[in-house]
Coordinates of N, CA and C in Angstrom, one line a residue:
T1089 N 1.3 -1.1 -0.1 CA -0.1 -0.1 0.0 C 1.1 1.3 0.3
A1090 N 0.6 2.2 -0.5 CA 0.3 3.8 -0.1 C 1.2 3.6 0.8
S1091 N 1.1 3.6 1.9 CA 1.0 3.8 3.7 C 1.9 3.5 3.7
S1092 N 2.0 1.9 3.4 CA 3.4 1.4 4.1 C 5.2 1.1 3.3
S1093 N 4.8 1.2 2.2 CA 5.6 2.1 1.4 C 6.4 3.6 2.0
S1094 N 5.3 4.7 1.7 CA 6.0 5.9 2.2 C 6.8 5.7 3.5
E1095 N 5.8 5.1 5.0 CA 6.3 4.3 6.3 C 7.6 4.0 6.0
R1096 N 8.4 2.8 4.8 CA 9.5 2.2 4.7 C 10.6 2.8 4.0
H1097 N 10.1 4.5 3.2 CA 10.6 5.8 2.9 C 11.5 6.1 4.0
D1098 N 10.5 6.5 4.7 CA 10.4 7.3 6.1 C 12.2 6.9 6.8
D1099 N 12.5 6.2 6.6 CA 13.7 5.9 7.8 C 14.9 5.0 6.5
S1100 N 14.6 5.0 5.5 CA 15.3 4.2 4.8 C 16.5 5.7 3.9
T1101 N 17.5 5.1 3.8 CA 18.7 5.9 3.1 C 18.6 6.1 1.5
I1102 N 18.6 7.0 1.4 CA 18.2 8.3 0.2 C 19.9 8.6 -0.5
V1103 N 19.5 8.2 -1.4 CA 21.1 8.1 -2.4 C 20.5 9.1 -3.6
I1104 N 21.4 10.3 -3.7 CA 21.0 11.2 -4.7 C 22.4 10.8 -5.1
R1105 N 22.6 10.9 -6.8 CA 23.4 10.2 -7.6 C 23.0 11.0 -9.4
R1106 N 24.3 11.2 -10.4 CA 24.3 11.5 -11.9 C 23.4 9.9 -12.1
P1107 N 22.5 10.9 -13.3 CA 21.8 9.7 -13.5 C 22.9 8.8 -14.8
R1108 N 22.7 8.0 -15.3 CA 23.0 7.1 -15.8 C 22.2 6.2 -17.1
L1109 N 22.7 6.7 -17.9 CA 22.2 5.8 -19.4 C 22.1 4.3 -19.1
E1110 N 23.2 3.7 -18.8 CA 23.7 2.6 -18.9 C 22.8 1.5 -18.2
V1111 N 21.9 2.5 -17.4 CA 21.6 1.4 -15.9 C 19.5 2.1 -16.8
G1112 N 19.0 3.0 -17.7 CA 17.7 2.7 -17.6 C 17.7 4.0 -16.7
D1113 N 18.3 4.7 -16.6 CA 18.1 6.0 -15.7 C 16.9 6.7 -16.4
G1114 N 16.9 7.2 -17.4 CA 16.5 7.9 -17.9 C 14.5 7.3 -18.1
G1115 N 14.7 6.4 -18.4 CA 12.9 5.2 -18.2 C 12.6 5.8 -17.0
A1116 N 12.9 5.9 -15.7 CA 12.4 6.1 -14.9 C 12.4 7.4 -14.7
M1117 N 13.1 8.6 -15.1 CA 13.0 9.4 -14.9 C 11.6 9.9 -15.4
W1118 N 11.2 9.5 -17.1 CA 9.7 9.9 -17.6 C 8.9 9.1 -17.2
R1119 N 9.2 8.2 -16.9 CA 8.3 7.3 -15.7 C 7.6 8.2 -15.0
L1120 N 8.4 8.2 -14.0 CA 7.9 9.7 -12.7 C 7.5 11.0 -13.4
A1121 N 8.2 11.2 -14.3 CA 7.5 12.4 -15.0 C 5.9 12.3 -15.5
R1122 N 6.0 11.6 -16.4 CA 4.1 10.7 -16.3 C 3.3 10.7 -15.4
E1123 N 4.0 10.3 -14.2 CA 3.2 9.2 -13.1 C 3.1 11.2 -11.7
S1124 N 4.0 11.9 -12.4 CA 3.5 12.9 -11.2 C 2.1 14.2 -11.4
G1125 N 1.3 13.7 -12.6 CA 0.6 14.5 -12.7 C -0.1 16.6 -12.8
V1126 N 1.6 16.4 -12.7 CA 2.0 18.1 -13.0 C 2.9 18.4 -14.3
L1127 N 3.5 18.1 -14.3 CA 4.8 17.9 -15.2 C 4.5 17.9 -16.7
E1128 N 4.6 18.7 -18.0 CA 4.2 18.7 -19.2 C 4.5 17.2 -19.1
E1129 N 4.5 16.3 -20.3 CA 4.7 15.1 -21.0 C 5.7 15.6 -21.9
N1130 N 6.7 14.9 -22.0 CA 7.8 15.0 -22.9 C 8.1 13.4 -23.6
A1131 N 8.4 13.3 -24.4 CA 8.9 12.3 -24.8 C 9.8 11.5 -24.2
E1132 N 9.8 10.1 -23.9 CA 10.9 9.0 -23.1 C 12.3 9.5 -23.7
Y1133 N 12.9 9.8 -24.6 CA 13.3 10.4 -25.3 C 14.6 11.2 -24.8
T1134 N 13.6 12.0 -24.4 CA 13.9 13.7 -23.7 C 14.8 13.3 -22.3
Y1135 N 14.4 12.1 -21.5 CA 14.8 12.0 -20.5 C 16.4 11.0 -20.8
H1136 N 16.4 10.2 -21.4 CA 17.8 9.2 -21.9 C 18.3 10.3 -22.6
M1137 N 18.6 11.6 -23.2 CA 19.0 12.5 -23.1 C 19.6 12.9 -22.6
F1138 N 18.4 14.3 -21.4 CA 19.3 14.5 -19.4 C 20.3 13.5 -19.2
S1139 N 19.6 11.9 -19.6 CA 21.0 11.5 -19.0 C 22.3 10.7 -19.8
H1140 N 22.2 11.3 -20.5 CA 23.8 10.7 -21.4 C 23.8 12.2 -21.7
Y1141 N 23.6 13.3 -22.1 CA 24.4 14.6 -21.9 C 23.9 15.8 -21.3
F1142 N 23.1 15.2 -19.9 CA 23.0 16.4 -19.5 C 23.2 16.3 -17.8
G1143 N 23.8 14.4 -17.9 CA 23.7 14.1 -16.4 C 25.0 14.8 -15.4
D1144 N 25.8 16.0 -15.8 CA 26.4 16.1 -14.2 C 25.2 17.3 -13.8
A1145 N 24.5 18.0 -14.6 CA 23.5 19.1 -14.1 C 22.5 18.1 -13.9
S1146 N 21.9 17.1 -13.6 CA 21.2 16.2 -13.6 C 20.9 15.8 -12.3
V1147 N 20.0 15.1 -11.5 CA 20.4 13.8 -10.3 C 19.2 12.8 -10.8
V1148 N 19.0 11.5 -10.3 CA 18.1 10.5 -9.9 C 18.4 10.8 -8.2
A1149 N 17.2 9.8 -8.3 CA 17.0 9.8 -5.9 C 16.7 8.5 -5.8
E1150 N 17.2 7.4 -4.9 CA 16.9 6.1 -5.1 C 16.7 6.3 -3.5
V1151 N 15.4 5.4 -3.1 CA 15.6 4.6 -2.0 C 16.2 2.7 -2.5
D1152 N 16.0 1.8 -1.3 CA 16.1 0.5 -2.1 C 16.3 0.2 -3.6
G1153 N 17.4 1.3 -4.1 CA 17.5 0.5 -5.8 C 16.1 1.2 -6.6
E1154 N 15.2 1.8 -5.6 CA 13.8 2.6 -6.9 C 14.1 3.5 -6.8
T1155 N 14.1 4.0 -8.1 CA 14.3 5.7 -8.4 C 12.9 6.2 -7.9
V1156 N 13.0 7.5 -6.9 CA 11.8 8.0 -6.5 C 12.3 9.6 -7.0
G1157 N 12.9 9.6 -7.4 CA 13.0 11.2 -7.9 C 13.9 11.7 -8.6
F1158 N 13.5 12.7 -9.4 CA 15.5 13.3 -10.3 C 15.2 15.0 -10.2
I1159 N 15.7 15.5 -11.2 CA 15.6 16.8 -11.1 C 16.7 16.2 -12.9
A1160 N 16.1 17.2 -13.9 CA 16.4 16.9 -15.3 C 16.9 18.5 -15.4
G1161 N 18.3 18.8 -15.4 CA 18.9 20.5 -15.3 C 19.8 20.3 -16.4
F1162 N 20.0 21.3 -17.0 CA 21.3 21.5 -17.9 C 21.9 22.9 -17.0
R1163 N 23.5 23.2 -17.9 CA 24.1 24.4 -17.8 C 23.8 25.1 -18.9
P1164 N 23.2 26.5 -19.0 CA 23.2 27.5 -19.9 C 24.6 27.9 -20.5
P1165 N 24.5 27.6 -21.7 CA 25.4 27.5 -22.9 C 26.2 28.9 -22.4
D1166 N 24.8 30.1 -22.3 CA 25.3 32.0 -22.5 C 25.3 32.0 -20.9
H1167 N 25.4 31.2 -19.8 CA 26.0 31.3 -18.4 C 26.5 30.1 -17.7
P1168 N 27.7 30.0 -18.3 CA 28.7 29.0 -17.7 C 28.5 28.6 -16.4
D1169 N 28.0 29.8 -15.4 CA 28.3 29.9 -14.0 C 27.1 28.8 -13.4
A1170 N 25.9 28.8 -13.8 CA 24.9 29.0 -13.9 C 23.9 27.2 -13.9
V1171 N 23.4 26.6 -13.1 CA 22.8 24.8 -13.7 C 21.0 25.4 -14.2
F1172 N 20.8 25.3 -14.8 CA 18.6 25.3 -15.2 C 18.1 24.1 -14.9
V1173 N 17.7 24.7 -13.7 CA 16.3 23.2 -13.2 C 15.6 23.2 -14.5
W1174 N 14.9 22.1 -14.9 CA 14.1 22.3 -15.9 C 13.1 21.0 -15.1
Q1175 N 13.1 20.5 -14.8 CA 12.0 20.1 -14.4 C 12.5 18.8 -12.6
I1176 N 11.8 18.8 -12.3 CA 12.0 17.9 -10.5 C 10.8 17.2 -10.4
A1177 N 10.5 16.3 -10.0 CA 9.6 15.0 -9.6 C 10.0 13.9 -8.6
V1178 N 8.9 14.3 -7.5 CA 9.1 13.1 -6.3 C 8.1 13.0 -6.6
D1179 N 8.6 10.9 -6.2 CA 7.5 9.9 -6.0 C 6.6 10.3 -4.5
A1180 N 5.2 10.2 -4.7 CA 4.3 10.2 -4.0 C 5.0 9.2 -2.6
S1181 N 5.7 8.3 -3.3 CA 5.7 7.7 -1.1 C 7.2 8.1 -1.1
A1182 N 7.7 9.2 -1.7 CA 8.7 9.7 -1.2 C 8.9 11.4 -1.0
R1183 N 8.1 11.7 -0.8 CA 7.8 13.2 -0.2 C 7.4 13.7 1.6
G1184 N 7.6 14.8 1.2 CA 7.4 15.3 2.7 C 9.0 15.0 3.6
R1185 N 9.8 15.2 3.0 CA 10.9 14.6 3.7 C 12.6 15.6 2.7
G1186 N 11.5 16.5 1.9 CA 12.4 17.7 1.6 C 13.8 17.0 0.4
L1187 N 12.9 16.3 -0.3 CA 14.1 15.7 -1.4 C 14.7 17.0 -2.3
A1188 N 13.4 17.3 -3.0 CA 12.8 17.9 -4.1 C 14.6 19.5 -4.0
S1189 N 15.0 19.9 -2.6 CA 15.8 21.0 -1.9 C 16.8 19.8 -1.7
A1190 N 17.0 18.5 -1.1 CA 18.4 17.8 -1.3 C 18.6 17.4 -2.6
M1191 N 17.9 17.4 -3.8 CA 18.2 16.7 -5.4 C 19.5 18.0 -5.7
I1192 N 18.5 19.4 -4.8 CA 19.2 20.6 -6.0 C 20.3 20.9 -5.3
H1193 N 20.2 20.6 -4.2 CA 21.6 20.9 -3.5 C 22.7 20.1 -4.0
G1194 N 22.5 18.8 -3.6 CA 23.0 17.6 -4.8 C 24.0 18.2 -5.7
I1195 N 23.4 18.7 -6.9 CA 23.6 19.2 -7.9 C 24.5 20.5 -7.5
V1196 N 24.0 21.2 -6.7 CA 25.2 22.5 -6.5 C 26.9 21.7 -5.9
Q1197 N 26.7 20.8 -5.2 CA 27.6 20.5 -4.7 C 28.3 19.6 -5.0
R1198 N 28.0 19.0 -6.9 CA 28.8 18.3 -7.1 C 29.5 19.6 -8.2
L1199 N 28.5 20.6 -8.8 CA 29.2 21.2 -9.6 C 30.4 22.4 -9.1
A1200 N 29.9 23.4 -7.4 CA 30.5 23.9 -7.1 C 32.3 23.4 -7.6
P1201 N 32.5 24.5 -7.4 CA 32.9 25.4 -7.4 C 32.2 26.5 -8.7
D1202 N 32.1 25.4 -9.6 CA 32.1 26.3 -11.0 C 30.4 26.9 -10.9
I1203 N 29.9 26.6 -10.6 CA 28.4 27.5 -11.0 C 28.3 28.0 -9.7
R1204 N 27.7 29.4 -10.0 CA 27.2 30.2 -9.1 C 25.4 30.8 -8.3
Y1205 N 25.2 30.0 -10.0 CA 23.2 30.5 -9.8 C 23.0 29.3 -10.1
V1206 N 21.3 29.9 -9.0 CA 20.6 28.1 -9.8 C 19.6 29.0 -10.4
E1207 N 19.3 28.4 -11.4 CA 18.3 28.7 -11.9 C 16.9 27.9 -12.1
A1208 N 15.6 28.5 -12.2 CA 14.5 27.4 -12.4 C 13.3 28.4 -13.0
T1209 N 12.4 27.8 -14.1 CA 11.1 28.5 -14.1 C 10.0 28.4 -13.3
V1210 N 9.5 28.6 -12.5 CA 7.9 28.7 -11.9 C 7.1 29.4 -11.9
S1211 N 5.5 27.9 -12.1 CA 4.4 29.3 -12.5 C 3.5 29.8 -11.2
P1212 N 3.1 30.7 -10.9 CA 2.5 31.8 -10.1 C 1.6 30.3 -8.9
S1213 N 1.1 29.5 -9.3 CA 0.6 28.6 -9.0 C 0.4 27.7 -7.9
N1214 N 2.5 27.2 -8.8 CA 3.4 26.3 -8.5 C 4.0 26.7 -6.7
E1215 N 2.9 26.7 -5.2 CA 3.6 27.4 -4.0 C 4.5 26.2 -3.9
A1216 N 4.8 25.0 -4.0 CA 5.1 23.8 -3.6 C 7.3 24.1 -3.4
S1217 N 7.0 24.6 -5.1 CA 8.0 24.8 -6.2 C 8.7 26.4 -5.6
Q1218 N 7.7 27.1 -5.5 CA 8.2 28.6 -4.4 C 8.8 28.4 -3.6
R1219 N 8.3 27.6 -2.8 CA 9.1 27.6 -1.1 C 10.9 27.2 -1.1
T1220 N 10.1 25.8 -2.3 CA 11.7 24.3 -2.2 C 12.3 25.2 -2.7
F1221 N 12.5 26.5 -3.5 CA 13.7 27.3 -4.2 C 14.2 28.1 -3.1
R1222 N 13.1 28.9 -2.5 CA 13.0 30.3 -1.5 C 14.7 29.3 -0.8
G1223 N 13.8 27.9 -0.2 CA 14.2 27.2 0.7 C 15.5 27.2 0.4
V1224 N 16.0 27.1 0.0 CA 17.7 26.1 -1.2 C 18.6 28.0 -0.8
A1225 N 17.8 28.7 -0.6 CA 18.3 30.3 -1.2 C 19.3 30.3 -0.1
R1226 N 17.9 30.6 1.1 CA 17.8 30.4 2.2 C 19.9 30.2 3.4
D1227 N 19.1 28.3 2.9 CA 20.3 27.5 3.1 C 22.0 28.4 2.8
L1228 N 21.5 28.5 1.7 CA 23.1 28.7 0.9 C 23.3 30.2 1.4
D1229 N 22.3 31.2 2.2 CA 22.3 32.0 2.6 C 22.8 33.0 0.9
A1230 N 22.1 33.0 -0.2 CA 22.1 33.8 -1.2 C 20.6 34.1 -1.7
L1231 N 20.7 35.2 -2.3 CA 19.4 36.0 -2.8 C 18.5 35.3 -4.4
C1232 N 17.4 35.3 -4.2 CA 16.6 34.6 -5.0 C 15.7 35.6 -5.5
N1233 N 16.6 36.0 -6.5 CA 15.7 37.0 -7.8 C 14.5 36.6 -8.6
E1234 N 13.0 37.1 -8.4 CA 12.3 36.9 -9.3 C 11.9 37.2 -10.3
E1235 N 11.9 37.3 -11.3 CA 11.2 38.1 -12.6 C 10.6 37.0 -13.4
I1236 N 9.3 37.8 -14.2 CA 8.6 36.7 -15.4 C 9.7 36.6 -16.5
L1237 N 10.1 34.9 -17.0 CA 10.7 35.2 -17.8 C 10.4 34.9 -19.2
F1238 N 9.1 33.7 -19.1 CA 8.5 33.9 -20.6 C 7.0 34.2 -20.0
P1239 N 6.1 34.9 -20.3 CA 4.9 35.6 -19.9 C 3.9 34.7 -21.0
G1240 N 2.9 33.9 -19.8 CA 1.6 33.5 -20.1 C 1.1 33.3 -21.3
D1241 N 1.0 34.5 -22.2 CA 0.2 34.5 -23.8 C 1.2 34.7 -24.2
R1242 N 2.3 34.2 -24.1 CA 3.4 33.8 -25.5 C 3.5 32.1 -25.7
F1243 N 2.5 31.6 -25.3 CA 2.1 29.8 -25.2 C 0.7 29.9 -25.6
H1244 N 1.0 29.1 -27.1 CA 0.1 28.5 -27.8 C -0.2 27.4 -27.2
G1245 N -2.1 27.5 -27.4 CA -3.5 26.3 -27.1 C -3.3 26.6 -25.6
P1246 N -4.5 25.5 -25.1 CA -4.8 26.8 -23.7 C -3.9 27.1 -23.4
S1247 N -5.0 28.1 -22.3 CA -4.3 29.2 -21.2 C -3.1 28.5 -20.2
H1248 N -2.1 29.3 -20.2 CA -0.6 29.2 -19.7 C -0.8 29.9 -19.0
E1249 N -0.2 29.9 -17.4 CA 0.3 31.0 -16.1 C 2.0 31.3 -16.8
D1250 N 2.5 32.7 -16.2 CA 3.8 32.8 -16.8 C 4.7 31.8 -16.1
E1251 N 5.2 32.4 -17.0 CA 6.6 31.1 -16.2 C 8.0 32.4 -15.1
V1252 N 8.0 32.3 -13.8 CA 8.9 32.9 -13.3 C 10.4 32.6 -13.5
L1253 N 10.7 33.5 -13.6 CA 12.5 32.7 -13.7 C 13.0 32.9 -11.8
F1254 N 13.5 32.3 -11.1 CA 13.8 31.8 -10.2 C 15.3 31.9 -10.5
R1255 N 16.4 32.6 -10.2 CA 17.5 32.8 -10.2 C 18.2 33.1 -8.4
I1256 N 18.8 31.5 -8.3 CA 19.6 32.5 -6.9 C 20.8 32.4 -6.7
G1257 N 21.6 32.6 -6.3 CA 22.6 33.3 -6.1 C 23.1 35.1 -6.0
P1258 N 24.3 35.3 -5.7 CA 25.9 34.2 -6.5 C 25.5 33.4 -4.9
I1259 N 26.2 31.8 -5.5 CA 26.3 31.0 -4.5 C 28.0 31.2 -4.0
E1260 N 28.4 31.2 -3.0 CA 29.3 30.7 -2.8 C 30.1 30.2 -2.1
P1261 N 31.0 29.3 -2.5 CA 31.6 28.0 -2.4 C 32.0 27.6 -0.5
E1262 N 31.6 28.5 0.0 CA 32.3 28.3 1.5 C 30.7 27.9 2.2
Q1263 N 29.6 28.8 1.7 CA 28.3 28.5 2.2 C 27.6 27.0 1.7
V1264 N 28.1 26.3 0.1 CA 27.7 25.4 -0.2 C 28.9 24.3 0.7
E1265 N 29.7 24.5 1.0 CA 31.0 23.4 2.0 C 29.9 23.4 3.4
Q1266 N 29.6 24.5 4.0 CA 29.0 24.7 5.4 C 27.7 23.9 5.3
F1267 N 27.0 24.5 4.0 CA 25.0 23.5 4.2 C 25.6 22.2 4.2
T1268 N 26.2 21.8 3.0 CA 27.1 20.3 2.7 C 27.4 19.6 4.5
E1269 N 27.7 20.2 5.4 CA 28.4 20.0 6.9 C 27.1 19.4 7.4
T1270 N 26.2 20.5 7.6 CA 25.2 20.5 7.8 C 24.3 19.8 8.2
Q1271 N 23.9 19.6 6.7 CA 22.8 18.8 6.0 C 23.5 17.2 6.5
Q1272 N 25.1 16.1 6.3 CA 25.8 15.1 6.5 C 24.9 14.5 7.7
Q1273 N 25.3 16.1 9.1 CA 24.9 15.9 10.6 C 23.5 15.4 10.8
S1274 N 22.9 16.2 9.8 CA 21.3 16.1 10.5 C 20.5 14.8 9.5
N1275 N 20.9 14.9 8.5 CA 20.3 13.7 8.0 C 21.2 12.7 7.2
P1276 N 21.7 11.5 8.4 CA 22.5 10.7 8.1 C 21.7 9.2 7.0
N1277 N 21.3 10.3 6.7 CA 19.8 9.0 6.0 C 20.3 9.5 4.6
L1278 N 20.4 10.2 4.2 CA 21.2 11.5 2.5 C 22.3 10.9 2.4
V1279 N 23.0 10.0 1.2 CA 23.9 10.1 0.6 C 23.8 10.8 -0.6
V1280 N 25.3 11.8 -0.7 CA 25.2 12.7 -1.8 C 26.2 11.7 -2.8
E1281 N 26.1 11.4 -3.7 CA 27.6 10.8 -4.6 C 27.7 11.9 -5.1
P1282 N 29.3 12.0 -5.7 CA 29.6 13.2 -6.6 C 29.2 13.2 -7.8

């Protein structure tokens, strides 16, 4: 049942790591995106590409060998000091444990000191993602600037909300190190692989 799965995940070790094409992480990412019910549906091929070409800026989260979360991200060519978080998904069985924030921190830890900014677009109705990004900014003692990047009227088809750019930074390497130490002490069930 969902509750026993959730209870099992509460005390299990979460491993956050780079996605790997050879173990089929792209397919697991695609499944989670589809099952989320809120992410725009993309071809499975998209997630295999993120695993292969953008794996350094993406992560998967596993509990007992089962993929329970992912971030598909990339480094914008015109902003080499940034990572753009394109999609985040967390399985219902792993929600409520701060996994989205932990995955963002995992990417930042892996890419620091080369990145100084985390970027993402968030719709105004997505309050959970807004809280997540603002929380990451607080964790890293960094600014979180917000401005409309893609106005809703630029999208074709059914009505679409504005997409607000969240830009966290500048991120200081010392803050990343300090948060990483605090995170390891406060959550021994979280393993972030380099």
